[in-house]
Amino acid sequence: MIRVKFLGSIFIGVFAYTVISFLAGQNGIWSYNQLSRQKIEIVRQTNYIEKINGELNLEYTALLKDRDVIAAYARKLDYVASGEKLVKIKGLKPYQTILYDIGSPLKRTECVCFSEEFCKICGIVFFLLSFLIMILLDFTRGKRELTVKKEEDSTFQEIPVYDLQQA
């Protein structure tokens, strides 16, 4: 009977270890959810930076090829074309450079989870506690035997063996 209690306790300990590892372990559901949230944030930030990159490439191409865009930037820098006149008005702010938003860097955050050692220790603790509870329940019921009794098996009988000479 003690073997059944021992094996049952082992099962409980292994089951507790498996459940804790599956839910909150290093590769568990809790870690997976944290990594999924980080992935969504990285994808969102990457899309934003790609959008900024597209706008800057469009502006760069326009500055290389479109004469009107070049002229507009030159006017902002107080350059005039031939035949144009420049009128300066006091009290207005001078040309300010355009600040481009380049996005913000993301730092990887560590996942919060239970270590493998902690999960194993919990499994061992569950094993010991369940085994102790089963033994204490036997003591309270009046079964005070902790030793395993060997039962004699009466179904087997001795078979005589004869040494015969071979011819």
Tab-separated table of C-alpha atoms in Angstrom:
chain	number	residue	atom	x	y	z
A	1	MET	CA	0.000	0.000	0.000
A	2	ILE	CA	2.901	2.315	0.644
A	3	ARG	CA	4.034	1.844	-2.952
A	4	VAL	CA	0.702	3.170	-4.194
A	5	LYS	CA	1.022	6.205	-1.939
A	6	PHE	CA	4.585	6.782	-3.097
A	7	LEU	CA	3.662	6.495	-6.794
A	8	GLY	CA	0.596	8.704	-6.286
A	9	SER	CA	2.776	11.331	-4.630
A	10	ILE	CA	5.260	11.158	-7.505
A	11	PHE	CA	2.391	11.653	-9.935
A	12	ILE	CA	1.140	14.688	-7.979
A	13	GLY	CA	4.650	16.195	-7.898
A	14	VAL	CA	5.227	15.681	-11.626
A	15	PHE	CA	1.767	17.035	-12.420
A	16	ALA	CA	2.410	20.166	-10.300
A	17	TYR	CA	5.772	20.716	-12.031
A	18	THR	CA	4.163	20.330	-15.457
A	19	VAL	CA	1.312	22.731	-14.729
A	20	ILE	CA	3.578	25.407	-13.235
A	21	SER	CA	6.036	25.121	-16.144
A	22	PHE	CA	3.244	25.226	-18.715
A	23	LEU	CA	1.565	28.287	-17.211
A	24	ALA	CA	4.394	30.406	-15.797
A	25	GLY	CA	7.630	28.758	-16.858
A	26	GLN	CA	10.269	30.022	-19.245
A	27	ASN	CA	8.393	28.707	-22.298
A	28	GLY	CA	4.925	28.956	-20.773
A	29	ILE	CA	1.774	30.834	-21.625
A	30	TRP	CA	2.662	33.845	-19.476
A	31	SER	CA	6.001	34.346	-21.286
A	32	TYR	CA	4.331	33.808	-24.651
A	33	ASN	CA	1.815	36.582	-23.944
A	34	GLN	CA	4.588	38.975	-22.905
A	35	LEU	CA	6.552	38.234	-26.074
A	36	SER	CA	3.422	38.676	-28.202
A	37	ARG	CA	2.859	42.151	-26.734
A	38	GLN	CA	6.495	43.056	-27.434
A	39	LYS	CA	6.168	41.806	-31.006
A	40	ILE	CA	3.068	43.930	-31.611
A	41	GLU	CA	4.875	47.014	-30.296
A	42	ILE	CA	7.939	46.341	-32.467
A	43	VAL	CA	5.788	45.854	-35.579
A	44	ARG	CA	3.916	49.095	-34.841
A	45	GLN	CA	7.174	51.014	-34.388
A	46	THR	CA	8.682	49.453	-37.524
A	47	ASN	CA	5.649	50.467	-39.603
A	48	TYR	CA	5.919	54.013	-38.282
A	49	ILE	CA	9.629	54.220	-39.174
A	50	GLU	CA	8.944	52.778	-42.639
A	51	LYS	CA	6.309	55.477	-43.178
A	52	ILE	CA	8.816	58.179	-42.202
A	53	ASN	CA	11.398	56.598	-44.507
A	54	GLY	CA	8.946	56.681	-47.416
A	55	GLU	CA	8.195	60.367	-46.828
A	56	LEU	CA	11.888	61.234	-46.648
A	57	ASN	CA	12.650	59.275	-49.832
A	58	LEU	CA	9.831	61.118	-51.615
A	59	GLU	CA	11.184	64.466	-50.435
A	60	TYR	CA	14.725	63.496	-51.464
A	61	THR	CA	13.566	62.489	-54.939
A	62	ALA	CA	11.635	65.772	-55.271
A	63	LEU	CA	14.733	67.755	-54.269
A	64	LEU	CA	16.788	65.938	-56.888
A	65	LYS	CA	14.389	66.284	-59.823
A	66	ASP	CA	11.635	68.871	-59.275
A	67	ARG	CA	12.712	72.452	-60.002
A	68	ASP	CA	9.707	73.956	-58.221
A	69	VAL	CA	10.544	72.173	-54.982
A	70	ILE	CA	14.160	73.326	-55.248
A	71	ALA	CA	12.978	76.902	-55.830
A	72	ALA	CA	10.658	76.742	-52.801
A	73	TYR	CA	13.498	75.581	-50.555
A	74	ALA	CA	15.776	78.287	-51.981
A	75	ARG	CA	13.172	80.958	-51.149
A	76	LYS	CA	12.991	79.680	-47.597
A	77	LEU	CA	16.754	80.193	-47.396
A	78	ASP	CA	16.424	83.788	-48.713
A	79	TYR	CA	17.676	83.041	-52.229
A	80	VAL	CA	15.987	84.742	-55.162
A	81	ALA	CA	15.880	83.879	-58.847
A	82	SER	CA	16.839	86.345	-61.511
A	83	GLY	CA	14.109	88.914	-61.956
A	84	GLU	CA	12.634	88.375	-58.463
A	85	LYS	CA	12.769	90.903	-55.665
A	86	LEU	CA	13.165	90.090	-52.013
A	87	VAL	CA	11.205	92.010	-49.389
A	88	LYS	CA	12.187	91.487	-45.747
A	89	ILE	CA	9.700	92.316	-43.065
A	90	LYS	CA	10.987	93.054	-39.596
A	91	GLY	CA	9.447	91.178	-36.699
A	92	LEU	CA	8.971	87.864	-38.530
A	93	LYS	CA	10.916	84.879	-37.415
A	94	PRO	CA	13.702	83.779	-39.733
A	95	TYR	CA	13.582	80.460	-41.528
A	96	GLN	CA	13.592	77.569	-39.113
A	97	THR	CA	14.914	74.192	-40.084
A	98	ILE	CA	12.437	71.365	-40.279
A	99	LEU	CA	12.971	68.749	-37.617
A	100	TYR	CA	12.134	65.302	-38.832
A	101	ASP	CA	10.707	62.745	-36.467
A	102	ILE	CA	12.884	59.669	-36.784
A	103	GLY	CA	10.977	57.484	-34.363
A	104	SER	CA	12.060	56.363	-30.945
A	105	PRO	CA	14.252	53.399	-30.093
A	106	LEU	CA	12.704	50.406	-28.412
A	107	LYS	CA	14.550	48.425	-25.813
A	108	ARG	CA	13.884	44.766	-25.322
A	109	THR	CA	12.337	44.036	-21.967
A	110	GLU	CA	13.057	40.788	-20.206
A	111	CYS	CA	10.154	38.418	-19.754
A	112	VAL	CA	9.045	37.808	-16.202
A	113	CYS	CA	8.638	34.098	-15.557
A	114	PHE	CA	9.461	31.367	-13.081
A	115	SER	CA	12.838	29.731	-13.501
A	116	GLU	CA	13.146	26.043	-14.273
A	117	GLU	CA	14.718	25.408	-10.857
A	118	PHE	CA	11.756	27.025	-9.115
A	119	CYS	CA	9.317	24.834	-11.068
A	120	LYS	CA	11.295	21.704	-10.132
A	121	ILE	CA	11.453	22.711	-6.474
A	122	CYS	CA	7.674	23.249	-6.486
A	123	GLY	CA	7.212	19.762	-7.953
A	124	ILE	CA	9.410	18.233	-5.244
A	125	VAL	CA	7.572	20.164	-2.522
A	126	PHE	CA	4.204	18.972	-3.850
A	127	PHE	CA	5.542	15.397	-3.905
A	128	LEU	CA	6.783	15.598	-0.314
A	129	LEU	CA	3.638	17.290	0.976
A	130	SER	CA	1.277	14.825	-0.693
A	131	PHE	CA	3.318	11.857	0.526
A	132	LEU	CA	3.390	13.255	4.058
A	133	ILE	CA	-0.354	13.916	4.009
A	134	MET	CA	-1.075	10.369	2.820
A	135	ILE	CA	1.127	8.880	5.567
A	136	LEU	CA	-0.444	11.113	8.233
A	137	LEU	CA	-3.921	10.125	7.083
A	138	ASP	CA	-2.974	6.471	7.592
A	139	PHE	CA	-1.706	7.228	11.105
A	140	THR	CA	-4.928	8.993	12.018
A	141	ARG	CA	-6.966	6.037	10.758
A	142	GLY	CA	-5.002	3.629	12.914
A	143	LYS	CA	-2.743	2.067	10.292
A	144	ARG	CA	0.647	2.609	11.847
A	145	GLU	CA	2.748	0.370	9.630
A	146	LEU	CA	5.419	2.022	7.534
A	147	THR	CA	7.245	-1.111	6.472
A	148	VAL	CA	6.441	-3.097	3.399
A	149	LYS	CA	5.498	-6.664	4.251
A	150	LYS	CA	6.493	-9.365	1.849
A	151	GLU	CA	3.681	-11.719	1.285
A	152	GLU	CA	4.593	-15.299	0.652
A	153	ASP	CA	3.255	-16.474	-2.630
A	154	SER	CA	1.756	-19.922	-2.212
A	155	THR	CA	0.968	-20.440	-5.870
A	156	PHE	CA	4.484	-21.490	-6.796
A	157	GLN	CA	5.802	-24.827	-5.684
A	158	GLU	CA	9.236	-26.177	-5.981
A	159	ILE	CA	9.881	-28.337	-8.981
A	160	PRO	CA	12.526	-31.034	-8.588
A	161	VAL	CA	15.292	-30.980	-11.148
A	162	TYR	CA	17.056	-34.225	-11.995
A	163	ASP	CA	20.484	-34.468	-13.432
A	164	LEU	CA	20.277	-37.089	-16.141
A	165	GLN	CA	23.228	-38.396	-18.019
A	166	GLN	CA	23.070	-37.935	-21.710
A	167	ALA	CA	23.760	-40.802	-23.984
